[in-house]
JSON list of C-alpha atoms in Angstrom, two decimals:
[
{"chain": "P", "resi": 1, "resn": "MET", "atom": "CA", "xyz": [113.72, 118.74, 94.06]},
{"chain": "P", "resi": 2, "resn": "PRO", "atom": "CA", "xyz": [113.87, 116.17, 91.28]},
{"chain": "P", "resi": 3, "resn": "LYS", "atom": "CA", "xyz": [114.82, 117.33, 87.80]},
{"chain": "P", "resi": 4, "resn": "PRO", "atom": "CA", "xyz": [112.23, 117.18, 84.99]},
{"chain": "P", "resi": 5, "resn": "GLU", "atom": "CA", "xyz": [113.78, 113.99, 83.64]},
{"chain": "P", "resi": 6, "resn": "ASP", "atom": "CA", "xyz": [113.45, 112.41, 87.10]},
{"chain": "P", "resi": 7, "resn": "ILE", "atom": "CA", "xyz": [109.74, 113.28, 87.12]},
{"chain": "P", "resi": 8, "resn": "LEU", "atom": "CA", "xyz": [109.40, 111.62, 83.71]},
{"chain": "P", "resi": 9, "resn": "ASP", "atom": "CA", "xyz": [111.12, 108.51, 85.13]},
{"chain": "P", "resi": 10, "resn": "ILE", "atom": "CA", "xyz": [108.76, 108.53, 88.12]},
{"chain": "P", "resi": 11, "resn": "TYR", "atom": "CA", "xyz": [105.74, 108.78, 85.84]},
{"chain": "P", "resi": 12, "resn": "GLU", "atom": "CA", "xyz": [107.09, 106.03, 83.57]},
{"chain": "P", "resi": 13, "resn": "SER", "atom": "CA", "xyz": [107.50, 103.76, 86.60]},
{"chain": "P", "resi": 14, "resn": "PHE", "atom": "CA", "xyz": [103.88, 104.52, 87.54]},
{"chain": "P", "resi": 15, "resn": "ARG", "atom": "CA", "xyz": [102.76, 103.66, 84.00]},
{"chain": "P", "resi": 16, "resn": "LYS", "atom": "CA", "xyz": [104.60, 100.31, 84.01]},
{"chain": "P", "resi": 17, "resn": "GLY", "atom": "CA", "xyz": [103.26, 99.46, 87.45]},
{"chain": "P", "resi": 18, "resn": "MET", "atom": "CA", "xyz": [99.69, 100.25, 86.42]},
{"chain": "P", "resi": 19, "resn": "GLN", "atom": "CA", "xyz": [100.04, 98.15, 83.27]},
{"chain": "P", "resi": 20, "resn": "THR", "atom": "CA", "xyz": [101.14, 95.27, 85.50]},
{"chain": "P", "resi": 21, "resn": "TYR", "atom": "CA", "xyz": [98.23, 95.90, 87.86]},
{"chain": "P", "resi": 22, "resn": "PHE", "atom": "CA", "xyz": [95.63, 95.86, 85.07]},
{"chain": "P", "resi": 23, "resn": "LYS", "atom": "CA", "xyz": [97.21, 92.87, 83.33]},
{"chain": "P", "resi": 24, "resn": "ASP", "atom": "CA", "xyz": [97.96, 90.63, 86.32]},
{"chain": "P", "resi": 25, "resn": "SER", "atom": "CA", "xyz": [95.33, 91.58, 88.85]},
{"chain": "P", "resi": 26, "resn": "PRO", "atom": "CA", "xyz": [91.85, 91.20, 87.42]},
{"chain": "P", "resi": 27, "resn": "VAL", "atom": "CA", "xyz": [89.31, 91.01, 90.22]},
{"chain": "P", "resi": 28, "resn": "PRO", "atom": "CA", "xyz": [86.12, 89.04, 89.52]},
{"chain": "P", "resi": 29, "resn": "LYS", "atom": "CA", "xyz": [83.06, 91.28, 89.41]},
{"chain": "P", "resi": 30, "resn": "ALA", "atom": "CA", "xyz": [81.48, 89.33, 92.28]},
{"chain": "P", "resi": 31, "resn": "LEU", "atom": "CA", "xyz": [84.32, 90.40, 94.60]},
{"chain": "P", "resi": 32, "resn": "LYS", "atom": "CA", "xyz": [84.46, 93.94, 95.88]},
{"chain": "P", "resi": 33, "resn": "PRO", "atom": "CA", "xyz": [87.76, 94.24, 97.75]},
{"chain": "P", "resi": 34, "resn": "LYS", "atom": "CA", "xyz": [88.11, 96.78, 100.52]},
{"chain": "P", "resi": 35, "resn": "ARG", "atom": "CA", "xyz": [89.95, 99.99, 99.80]},
{"chain": "P", "resi": 36, "resn": "GLY", "atom": "CA", "xyz": [93.05, 98.96, 101.77]},
{"chain": "P", "resi": 37, "resn": "CYS", "atom": "CA", "xyz": [93.32, 95.68, 99.84]},
{"chain": "P", "resi": 38, "resn": "THR", "atom": "CA", "xyz": [93.23, 97.46, 96.49]},
{"chain": "P", "resi": 39, "resn": "SER", "atom": "CA", "xyz": [95.80, 100.02, 97.67]},
{"chain": "P", "resi": 40, "resn": "THR", "atom": "CA", "xyz": [98.10, 97.17, 98.71]},
{"chain": "P", "resi": 41, "resn": "ARG", "atom": "CA", "xyz": [97.68, 95.42, 95.35]},
{"chain": "P", "resi": 42, "resn": "LEU", "atom": "CA", "xyz": [98.43, 98.68, 93.54]},
{"chain": "P", "resi": 43, "resn": "ALA", "atom": "CA", "xyz": [101.52, 99.28, 95.71]},
{"chain": "P", "resi": 44, "resn": "MET", "atom": "CA", "xyz": [102.76, 95.74, 95.05]},
{"chain": "P", "resi": 45, "resn": "ALA", "atom": "CA", "xyz": [102.36, 96.26, 91.28]},
{"chain": "P", "resi": 46, "resn": "LEU", "atom": "CA", "xyz": [104.28, 99.55, 91.45]},
{"chain": "P", "resi": 47, "resn": "ARG", "atom": "CA", "xyz": [107.12, 98.41, 93.76]},
{"chain": "P", "resi": 48, "resn": "PRO", "atom": "CA", "xyz": [109.26, 96.56, 91.13]},
{"chain": "P", "resi": 49, "resn": "PHE", "atom": "CA", "xyz": [109.46, 99.64, 88.91]},
{"chain": "P", "resi": 50, "resn": "PHE", "atom": "CA", "xyz": [111.09, 101.89, 91.48]},
{"chain": "P", "resi": 51, "resn": "PRO", "atom": "CA", "xyz": [114.67, 101.71, 92.80]},
{"chain": "P", "resi": 52, "resn": "SER", "atom": "CA", "xyz": [115.24, 99.71, 95.99]},
{"chain": "P", "resi": 53, "resn": "THR", "atom": "CA", "xyz": [116.23, 102.94, 97.78]},
{"chain": "P", "resi": 54, "resn": "VAL", "atom": "CA", "xyz": [112.66, 104.22, 97.36]},
{"chain": "P", "resi": 55, "resn": "HIS", "atom": "CA", "xyz": [109.87, 103.29, 99.78]},
{"chain": "P", "resi": 56, "resn": "VAL", "atom": "CA", "xyz": [106.35, 102.40, 98.67]},
{"chain": "P", "resi": 57, "resn": "ASP", "atom": "CA", "xyz": [103.77, 102.69, 101.47]},
{"chain": "P", "resi": 58, "resn": "THR", "atom": "CA", "xyz": [99.99, 102.72, 101.67]},
{"chain": "P", "resi": 59, "resn": "ASP", "atom": "CA", "xyz": [97.74, 105.00, 103.70]},
{"chain": "P", "resi": 60, "resn": "ILE", "atom": "CA", "xyz": [100.46, 107.36, 104.88]},
{"chain": "P", "resi": 61, "resn": "MET", "atom": "CA", "xyz": [100.47, 111.17, 105.24]},
{"chain": "P", "resi": 62, "resn": "GLY", "atom": "CA", "xyz": [96.93, 111.25, 103.84]},
{"chain": "P", "resi": 63, "resn": "ALA", "atom": "CA", "xyz": [97.85, 109.64, 100.49]},
{"chain": "P", "resi": 64, "resn": "ASP", "atom": "CA", "xyz": [96.47, 106.27, 99.43]},
{"chain": "P", "resi": 65, "resn": "ILE", "atom": "CA", "xyz": [99.95, 105.31, 98.22]},
{"chain": "P", "resi": 66, "resn": "LEU", "atom": "CA", "xyz": [103.12, 107.30, 98.82]},
{"chain": "P", "resi": 67, "resn": "ILE", "atom": "CA", "xyz": [106.41, 106.67, 97.05]},
{"chain": "P", "resi": 68, "resn": "TRP", "atom": "CA", "xyz": [109.20, 108.45, 98.87]},
{"chain": "P", "resi": 69, "resn": "ASP", "atom": "CA", "xyz": [112.91, 108.53, 99.65]},
{"chain": "P", "resi": 70, "resn": "ASN", "atom": "CA", "xyz": [114.97, 110.11, 102.43]},
{"chain": "P", "resi": 71, "resn": "GLU", "atom": "CA", "xyz": [114.48, 113.56, 100.90]},
{"chain": "P", "resi": 72, "resn": "GLY", "atom": "CA", "xyz": [110.67, 113.35, 100.93]},
{"chain": "P", "resi": 73, "resn": "PRO", "atom": "CA", "xyz": [107.74, 112.38, 98.72]},
{"chain": "P", "resi": 74, "resn": "LEU", "atom": "CA", "xyz": [108.42, 111.55, 95.07]},
{"chain": "P", "resi": 75, "resn": "LEU", "atom": "CA", "xyz": [104.93, 110.45, 94.03]},
{"chain": "P", "resi": 76, "resn": "ALA", "atom": "CA", "xyz": [101.64, 110.63, 95.91]},
{"chain": "P", "resi": 77, "resn": "LEU", "atom": "CA", "xyz": [98.68, 108.61, 94.64]},
{"chain": "P", "resi": 78, "resn": "PHE", "atom": "CA", "xyz": [94.99, 109.10, 95.36]},
{"chain": "P", "resi": 79, "resn": "TRP", "atom": "CA", "xyz": [92.54, 106.73, 93.70]},
{"chain": "P", "resi": 80, "resn": "SER", "atom": "CA", "xyz": [88.88, 105.84, 93.40]},
{"chain": "P", "resi": 81, "resn": "SER", "atom": "CA", "xyz": [86.99, 102.93, 91.85]},
{"chain": "P", "resi": 82, "resn": "SER", "atom": "CA", "xyz": [84.63, 105.31, 90.08]},
{"chain": "P", "resi": 83, "resn": "TYR", "atom": "CA", "xyz": [84.78, 109.00, 89.32]},
{"chain": "P", "resi": 84, "resn": "LEU", "atom": "CA", "xyz": [86.94, 110.90, 91.77]},
{"chain": "P", "resi": 85, "resn": "ALA", "atom": "CA", "xyz": [84.86, 112.86, 94.26]},
{"chain": "P", "resi": 86, "resn": "LYS", "atom": "CA", "xyz": [85.49, 116.60, 94.47]},
{"chain": "P", "resi": 87, "resn": "ASP", "atom": "CA", "xyz": [86.90, 116.26, 98.02]},
{"chain": "P", "resi": 88, "resn": "ARG", "atom": "CA", "xyz": [89.41, 113.57, 96.92]},
{"chain": "P", "resi": 89, "resn": "LYS", "atom": "CA", "xyz": [90.63, 115.82, 94.10]},
{"chain": "P", "resi": 90, "resn": "LYS", "atom": "CA", "xyz": [90.99, 118.74, 96.53]},
{"chain": "P", "resi": 91, "resn": "LYS", "atom": "CA", "xyz": [92.82, 116.47, 98.98]},
{"chain": "P", "resi": 92, "resn": "ALA", "atom": "CA", "xyz": [95.30, 115.47, 96.24]},
{"chain": "P", "resi": 93, "resn": "ILE", "atom": "CA", "xyz": [95.89, 119.13, 95.31]},
{"chain": "P", "resi": 94, "resn": "ALA", "atom": "CA", "xyz": [96.33, 120.10, 98.98]},
{"chain": "P", "resi": 95, "resn": "PHE", "atom": "CA", "xyz": [98.83, 117.27, 99.50]},
{"chain": "P", "resi": 96, "resn": "HIS", "atom": "CA", "xyz": [100.77, 118.32, 96.42]},
{"chain": "P", "resi": 97, "resn": "GLU", "atom": "CA", "xyz": [101.03, 121.90, 97.60]},
{"chain": "P", "resi": 98, "resn": "LYS", "atom": "CA", "xyz": [101.70, 121.20, 101.30]},
{"chain": "P", "resi": 99, "resn": "GLU", "atom": "CA", "xyz": [104.25, 118.40, 100.88]},
{"chain": "P", "resi": 100, "resn": "ASN", "atom": "CA", "xyz": [105.88, 119.94, 97.80]},
{"chain": "P", "resi": 101, "resn": "SER", "atom": "CA", "xyz": [105.60, 116.60, 96.02]},
{"chain": "P", "resi": 102, "resn": "PRO", "atom": "CA", "xyz": [107.17, 116.72, 92.54]},
{"chain": "P", "resi": 103, "resn": "LEU", "atom": "CA", "xyz": [104.31, 114.62, 91.15]},
{"chain": "P", "resi": 104, "resn": "THR", "atom": "CA", "xyz": [100.87, 113.83, 92.53]},
{"chain": "P", "resi": 105, "resn": "LEU", "atom": "CA", "xyz": [98.40, 111.63, 90.69]},
{"chain": "P", "resi": 106, "resn": "ALA", "atom": "CA", "xyz": [94.74, 111.03, 91.38]},
{"chain": "P", "resi": 107, "resn": "PHE", "atom": "CA", "xyz": [93.00, 108.43, 89.27]},
{"chain": "P", "resi": 108, "resn": "SER", "atom": "CA", "xyz": [89.73, 106.59, 88.74]},
{"chain": "P", "resi": 109, "resn": "LEU", "atom": "CA", "xyz": [90.13, 102.86, 88.10]},
{"chain": "P", "resi": 110, "resn": "PHE", "atom": "CA", "xyz": [86.74, 102.04, 86.50]},
{"chain": "P", "resi": 111, "resn": "PRO", "atom": "CA", "xyz": [86.98, 98.22, 86.94]},
{"chain": "P", "resi": 112, "resn": "ASP", "atom": "CA", "xyz": [84.46, 97.48, 84.16]},
{"chain": "P", "resi": 113, "resn": "LYS", "atom": "CA", "xyz": [85.92, 99.84, 81.56]},
{"chain": "P", "resi": 114, "resn": "GLU", "atom": "CA", "xyz": [88.87, 99.71, 79.15]},
{"chain": "P", "resi": 115, "resn": "LYS", "atom": "CA", "xyz": [90.10, 103.18, 80.13]},
{"chain": "P", "resi": 116, "resn": "PHE", "atom": "CA", "xyz": [90.81, 105.02, 83.33]},
{"chain": "P", "resi": 117, "resn": "LEU", "atom": "CA", "xyz": [91.05, 108.69, 84.22]},
{"chain": "P", "resi": 118, "resn": "ILE", "atom": "CA", "xyz": [94.23, 110.31, 85.61]},
{"chain": "P", "resi": 119, "resn": "TYR", "atom": "CA", "xyz": [94.63, 113.74, 87.19]},
{"chain": "P", "resi": 120, "resn": "ARG", "atom": "CA", "xyz": [98.33, 114.57, 86.88]},
{"chain": "P", "resi": 121, "resn": "ILE", "atom": "CA", "xyz": [99.29, 117.38, 89.29]},
{"chain": "P", "resi": 122, "resn": "GLU", "atom": "CA", "xyz": [102.72, 118.84, 88.68]},
{"chain": "P", "resi": 123, "resn": "LYS", "atom": "CA", "xyz": [104.55, 122.20, 88.54]},
{"chain": "P", "resi": 124, "resn": "GLY", "atom": "CA", "xyz": [101.49, 124.37, 89.06]},
{"chain": "P", "resi": 125, "resn": "TYR", "atom": "CA", "xyz": [99.32, 122.50, 86.54]},
{"chain": "P", "resi": 126, "resn": "ILE", "atom": "CA", "xyz": [96.75, 119.73, 86.42]},
{"chain": "P", "resi": 127, "resn": "GLU", "atom": "CA", "xyz": [96.43, 117.54, 83.34]},
{"chain": "P", "resi": 128, "resn": "TYR", "atom": "CA", "xyz": [93.35, 115.42, 82.88]},
{"chain": "P", "resi": 129, "resn": "LEU", "atom": "CA", "xyz": [94.21, 112.25, 80.95]},
{"chain": "P", "resi": 130, "resn": "HIS", "atom": "CA", "xyz": [92.26, 109.28, 79.68]},
{"chain": "P", "resi": 131, "resn": "ALA", "atom": "CA", "xyz": [94.51, 106.21, 79.54]},
{"chain": "P", "resi": 132, "resn": "ASP", "atom": "CA", "xyz": [93.91, 102.83, 77.94]},
{"chain": "P", "resi": 133, "resn": "LYS", "atom": "CA", "xyz": [94.40, 100.03, 80.47]},
{"chain": "P", "resi": 134, "resn": "ASN", "atom": "CA", "xyz": [96.03, 97.68, 77.95]},
{"chain": "P", "resi": 135, "resn": "THR", "atom": "CA", "xyz": [98.34, 99.94, 75.97]},
{"chain": "P", "resi": 136, "resn": "PHE", "atom": "CA", "xyz": [98.50, 102.90, 78.35]},
{"chain": "P", "resi": 137, "resn": "SER", "atom": "CA", "xyz": [98.08, 105.20, 75.39]},
{"chain": "P", "resi": 138, "resn": "GLU", "atom": "CA", "xyz": [97.00, 108.53, 76.79]},
{"chain": "P", "resi": 139, "resn": "GLU", "atom": "CA", "xyz": [94.79, 111.31, 75.59]},
{"chain": "P", "resi": 140, "resn": "VAL", "atom": "CA", "xyz": [95.09, 114.72, 77.25]},
{"chain": "P", "resi": 141, "resn": "MET", "atom": "CA", "xyz": [91.57, 115.97, 77.80]},
{"chain": "P", "resi": 142, "resn": "ARG", "atom": "CA", "xyz": [92.41, 119.23, 79.50]},
{"chain": "P", "resi": 143, "resn": "ARG", "atom": "CA", "xyz": [95.25, 121.16, 81.11]},
{"chain": "P", "resi": 144, "resn": "CYS", "atom": "CA", "xyz": [94.75, 123.99, 83.59]},
{"chain": "P", "resi": 145, "resn": "THR", "atom": "CA", "xyz": [96.50, 125.73, 86.46]},
{"chain": "P", "resi": 146, "resn": "ILE", "atom": "CA", "xyz": [96.10, 124.28, 89.93]},
{"chain": "P", "resi": 147, "resn": "ASP", "atom": "CA", "xyz": [94.09, 127.38, 90.92]},
{"chain": "P", "resi": 148, "resn": "GLU", "atom": "CA", "xyz": [91.64, 126.73, 88.06]},
{"chain": "P", "resi": 149, "resn": "GLY", "atom": "CA", "xyz": [91.50, 123.06, 89.07]},
{"chain": "P", "resi": 150, "resn": "LYS", "atom": "CA", "xyz": [90.57, 124.00, 92.65]},
{"chain": "P", "resi": 151, "resn": "LYS", "atom": "CA", "xyz": [87.60, 126.02, 91.39]},
{"chain": "P", "resi": 152, "resn": "ASP", "atom": "CA", "xyz": [86.50, 123.37, 88.88]},
{"chain": "P", "resi": 153, "resn": "ASP", "atom": "CA", "xyz": [83.53, 121.45, 90.25]},
{"chain": "P", "resi": 154, "resn": "GLY", "atom": "CA", "xyz": [82.95, 119.62, 87.00]},
{"chain": "P", "resi": 155, "resn": "GLN", "atom": "CA", "xyz": [84.06, 116.13, 86.11]},
{"chain": "P", "resi": 156, "resn": "LEU", "atom": "CA", "xyz": [85.72, 115.10, 82.88]},
{"chain": "P", "resi": 157, "resn": "LEU", "atom": "CA", "xyz": [83.73, 112.09, 81.89]},
{"chain": "P", "resi": 158, "resn": "LEU", "atom": "CA", "xyz": [85.02, 109.17, 79.93]},
{"chain": "P", "resi": 159, "resn": "PRO", "atom": "CA", "xyz": [83.12, 108.66, 76.69]},
{"chain": "P", "resi": 160, "resn": "LEU", "atom": "CA", "xyz": [81.56, 105.46, 77.98]},
{"chain": "P", "resi": 161, "resn": "HIS", "atom": "CA", "xyz": [78.99, 103.61, 75.95]},
{"chain": "P", "resi": 162, "resn": "ARG", "atom": "CA", "xyz": [75.69, 102.94, 77.64]},
{"chain": "P", "resi": 163, "resn": "ARG", "atom": "CA", "xyz": [74.22, 99.49, 77.41]},
{"chain": "P", "resi": 164, "resn": "LYS", "atom": "CA", "xyz": [70.90, 99.13, 75.65]},
{"chain": "P", "resi": 165, "resn": "LYS", "atom": "CA", "xyz": [68.22, 97.41, 77.68]}
]
């Protein structure tokens, strides 16, 4: 089991990879890439920020992206273009518990917005974070136990501005 400082390093590598993804990979609004294509682009953005001894794979063991070494999963990622559906959140929690992953993240990309939503599942807790795509500054919206998160049917919404018609 990784030490707490290792989990921080894993999360920092995720942050750097996501910053690269948002900075270098803008997709024109007219294009709607398939899920597998986006997972591959995310994995490619993350790969340089992890040691060469770590594997970065897509669509494996039920995770959209799995970062693992010979000892097992290090980071499991589950993502959605819009708000994460309740079943995807439950799938991420189930993976985290079954595979004993030190860190599992589920996130909503929101292609047209400046922020995205992260569910950080770790050590018996879920943190709900809003993160800025440019600076990756984070705001913790809520923290609860995994058991509370399983029961929670609600969605933490981004404070998105509605366009006036």
